[in-house]
XYZ file of C-alpha atoms in Angstrom:
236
model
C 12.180 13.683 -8.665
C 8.457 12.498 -9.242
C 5.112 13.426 -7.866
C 5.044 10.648 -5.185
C 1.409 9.783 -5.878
C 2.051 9.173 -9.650
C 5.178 7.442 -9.158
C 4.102 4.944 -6.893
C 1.265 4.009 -8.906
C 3.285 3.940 -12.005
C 5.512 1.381 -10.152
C 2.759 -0.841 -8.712
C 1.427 -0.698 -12.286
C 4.527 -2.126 -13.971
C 6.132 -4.198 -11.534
C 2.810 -5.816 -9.681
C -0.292 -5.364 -11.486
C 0.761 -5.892 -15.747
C 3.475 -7.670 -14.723
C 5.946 -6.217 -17.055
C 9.149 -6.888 -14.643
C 8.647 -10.419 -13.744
C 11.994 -10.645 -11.320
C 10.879 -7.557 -9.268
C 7.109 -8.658 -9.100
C 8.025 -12.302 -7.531
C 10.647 -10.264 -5.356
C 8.046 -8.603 -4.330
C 5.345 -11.609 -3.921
C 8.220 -13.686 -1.873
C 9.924 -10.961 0.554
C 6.094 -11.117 2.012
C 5.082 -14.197 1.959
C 3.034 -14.183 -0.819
C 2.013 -16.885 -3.810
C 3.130 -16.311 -7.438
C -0.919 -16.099 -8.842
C -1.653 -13.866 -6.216
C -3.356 -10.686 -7.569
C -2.163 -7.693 -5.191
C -5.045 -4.388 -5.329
C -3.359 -1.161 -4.971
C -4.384 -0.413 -1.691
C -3.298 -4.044 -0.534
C -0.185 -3.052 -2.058
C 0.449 0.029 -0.367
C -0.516 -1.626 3.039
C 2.298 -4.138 2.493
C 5.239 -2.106 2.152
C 4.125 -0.359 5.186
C 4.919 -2.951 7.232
C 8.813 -3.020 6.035
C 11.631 -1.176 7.150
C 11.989 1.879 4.679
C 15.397 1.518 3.778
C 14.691 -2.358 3.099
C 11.727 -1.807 0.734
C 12.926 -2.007 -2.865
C 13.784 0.612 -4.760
C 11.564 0.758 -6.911
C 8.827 1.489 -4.092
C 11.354 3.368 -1.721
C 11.267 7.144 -0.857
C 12.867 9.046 -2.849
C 14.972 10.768 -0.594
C 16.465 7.543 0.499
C 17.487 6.360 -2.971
C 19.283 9.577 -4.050
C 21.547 9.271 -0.585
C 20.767 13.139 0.120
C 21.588 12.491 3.696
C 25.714 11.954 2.922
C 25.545 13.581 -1.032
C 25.077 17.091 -1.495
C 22.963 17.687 -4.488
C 23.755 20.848 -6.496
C 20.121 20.622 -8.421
C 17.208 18.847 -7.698
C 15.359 17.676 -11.020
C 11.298 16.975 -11.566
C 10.458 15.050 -13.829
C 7.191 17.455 -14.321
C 9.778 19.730 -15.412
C 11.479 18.301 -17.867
C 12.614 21.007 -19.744
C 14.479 22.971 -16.899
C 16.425 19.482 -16.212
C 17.525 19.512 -19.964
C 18.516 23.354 -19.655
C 20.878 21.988 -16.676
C 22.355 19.747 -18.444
C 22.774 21.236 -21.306
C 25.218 23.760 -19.540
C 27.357 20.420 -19.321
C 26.969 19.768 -22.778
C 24.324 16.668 -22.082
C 21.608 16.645 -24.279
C 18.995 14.401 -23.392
C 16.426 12.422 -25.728
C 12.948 11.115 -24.412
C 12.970 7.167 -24.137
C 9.800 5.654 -22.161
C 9.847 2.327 -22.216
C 7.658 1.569 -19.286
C 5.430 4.174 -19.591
C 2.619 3.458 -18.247
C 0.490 6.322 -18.244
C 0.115 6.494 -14.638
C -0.839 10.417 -14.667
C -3.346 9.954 -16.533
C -5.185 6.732 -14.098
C -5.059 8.909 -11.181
C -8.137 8.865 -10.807
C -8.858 5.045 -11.531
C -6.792 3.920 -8.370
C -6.788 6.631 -5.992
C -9.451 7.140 -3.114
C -9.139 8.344 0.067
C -7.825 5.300 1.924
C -5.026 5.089 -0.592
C -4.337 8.457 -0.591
C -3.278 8.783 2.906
C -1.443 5.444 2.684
C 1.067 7.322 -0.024
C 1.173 10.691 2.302
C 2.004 8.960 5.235
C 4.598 6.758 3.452
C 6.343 9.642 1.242
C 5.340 12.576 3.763
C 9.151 13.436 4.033
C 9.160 13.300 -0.207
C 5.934 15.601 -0.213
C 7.815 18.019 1.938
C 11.541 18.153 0.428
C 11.019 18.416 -3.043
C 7.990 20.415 -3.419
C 5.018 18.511 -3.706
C 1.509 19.279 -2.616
C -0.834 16.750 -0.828
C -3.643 18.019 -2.856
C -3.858 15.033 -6.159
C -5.764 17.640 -8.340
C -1.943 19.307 -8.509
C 0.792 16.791 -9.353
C 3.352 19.570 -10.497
C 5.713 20.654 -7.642
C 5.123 23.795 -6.091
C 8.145 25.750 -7.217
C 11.234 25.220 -8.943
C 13.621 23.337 -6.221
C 16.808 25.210 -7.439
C 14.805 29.221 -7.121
C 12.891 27.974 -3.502
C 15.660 25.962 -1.596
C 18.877 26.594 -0.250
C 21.170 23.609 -0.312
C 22.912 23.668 2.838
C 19.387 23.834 4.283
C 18.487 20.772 1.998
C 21.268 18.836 3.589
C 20.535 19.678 7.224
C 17.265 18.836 6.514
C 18.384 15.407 5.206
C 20.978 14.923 8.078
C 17.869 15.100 10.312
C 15.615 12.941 9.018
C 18.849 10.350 9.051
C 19.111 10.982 12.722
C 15.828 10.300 13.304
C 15.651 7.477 11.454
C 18.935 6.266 13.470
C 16.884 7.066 16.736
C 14.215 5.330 15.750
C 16.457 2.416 15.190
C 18.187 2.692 18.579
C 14.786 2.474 20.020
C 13.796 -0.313 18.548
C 17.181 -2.220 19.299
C 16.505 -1.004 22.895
C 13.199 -2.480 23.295
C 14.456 -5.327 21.539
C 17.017 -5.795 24.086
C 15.079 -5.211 26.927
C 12.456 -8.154 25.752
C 14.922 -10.351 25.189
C 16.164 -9.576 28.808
C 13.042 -10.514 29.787
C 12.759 -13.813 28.263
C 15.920 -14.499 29.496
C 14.611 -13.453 33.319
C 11.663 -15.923 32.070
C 13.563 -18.980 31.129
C 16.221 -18.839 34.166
C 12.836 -18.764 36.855
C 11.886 -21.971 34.375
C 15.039 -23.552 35.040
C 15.057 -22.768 38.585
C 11.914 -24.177 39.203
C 12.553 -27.225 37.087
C 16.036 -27.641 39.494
C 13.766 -27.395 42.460
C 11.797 -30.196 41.490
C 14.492 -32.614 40.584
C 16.333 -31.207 43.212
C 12.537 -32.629 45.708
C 12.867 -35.650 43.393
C 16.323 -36.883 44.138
C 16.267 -36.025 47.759
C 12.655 -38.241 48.072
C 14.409 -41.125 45.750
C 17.446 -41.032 48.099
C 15.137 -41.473 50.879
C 13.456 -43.984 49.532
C 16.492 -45.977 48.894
C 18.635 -45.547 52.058
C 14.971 -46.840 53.709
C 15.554 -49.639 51.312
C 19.302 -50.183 51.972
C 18.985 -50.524 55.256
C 15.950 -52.422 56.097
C 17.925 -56.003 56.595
C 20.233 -53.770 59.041
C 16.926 -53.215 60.940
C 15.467 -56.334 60.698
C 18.807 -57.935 62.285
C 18.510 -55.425 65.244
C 14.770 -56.243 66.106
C 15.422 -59.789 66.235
C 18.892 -59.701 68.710
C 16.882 -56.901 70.621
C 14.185 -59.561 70.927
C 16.319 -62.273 71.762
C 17.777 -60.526 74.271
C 14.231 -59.406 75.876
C 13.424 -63.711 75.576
C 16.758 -64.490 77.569
């Protein structure tokens, strides 16, 4: 795991703003709508994936608790990468050794302070609130480390209840949307059948006048026939 507020800058910084991951950044720029030159600000950038579903946004910019699959996948330990020693004493018990290999650094503890005001900050709370609370975190920027050490402060059945929850809710949510989805497409349906009744009522008035209009039509020699025997008769 990663203190959400430097891992989501570190990601905007290598995958939007330097442009270091080309296929992710025009991902990005397409899924909303956006134009290839188009510089993205942080805080624009945080606004955006707002608007997604969270289990749509990429990866790269998800929740962490939604990429490790916590919800269905038990985890025995719990990693920070603030930590980094206590994860290479785990794995060492499994004879892994591990070797440091940054790439993509991109010094994002360390620009803290460059990107984040109080606007952004809440954006990242409110988007990685469930993050902040399940692995430790603290809302306060000024202390990036987590808390405690995840494998000494939680209990992993409770870790996986916790997780099953925030599924269900998410689920509910979903059910709630489909509902009111339904029910307004119900409602355009109620919409579009009063349309078409109204539009049969008026072809319905239209054929019953033109039918008028042409049995008057039809018959008028008929009538014309009549007057003139009934006036022949009144002239005998």
């Amino acid at each position: 795991m990663r203190n959400p507020y430097v891992r989501i800058l570190s990601a905007y910084l290598e995958k939007i703003q330097d442009r270091n991951d080309q296929n992710v950044r025009l991902q990005f720029l397409a899924r909303y709508g956006l134009s290839n030159d188009r510089d993205v600000s942080f805080e624009d950038f945080l606004d955006i994936i707002a608007t997604d579903s969270p289990d749509q946004v990429d990866p790269h910019f998800a929740s962490q608790h939604i990429n490790t699959l916590s919800s269905v996948i038990t985890p025995a330990f719990v990693g920070h990468l603030e930590r980094f020693d206590r994860v290479a004493e785990f794995l060492s018990a499994f004879g892994i050794a591990l070797r440091r290999h940054a790439p993509h650094a991109t010094g994002a503890h360390d620009r803290v302070s460059q990107f984040f005001t109080r606007t952004t900050l809440s954006s990242v709370e409110k988007l990685y609130e469930q993050d902040f609370e399940l692995f430790g975190y603290e809302r306060d920027i000024n202390r990036l480390a987590p808390i405690a050490d995840w494998t000494r402060q939680q209990d992993v059945s409770k870790l996986h209840s916790f997780l099953v929850e925030i599924e269900l809710r998410n689920e509910n949510r979903d059910l709630r949307k489909s509902r009111d989805e339904l029910l307004k497409e119900r409602e355009n349906l109620q919409n579009e059948r009063n349309e078409y009744r109204k539009l049969a009522a008026r072809l319905q008035a239209q054929l019953s006048a033109t039918h008028s209009s042409t049995s008057w039509r039809v018959t008028a020699p008929l009538r014309a026939a009549a007057a003139l025997t009934k006036s022949s008769r009144e002239s005998d």
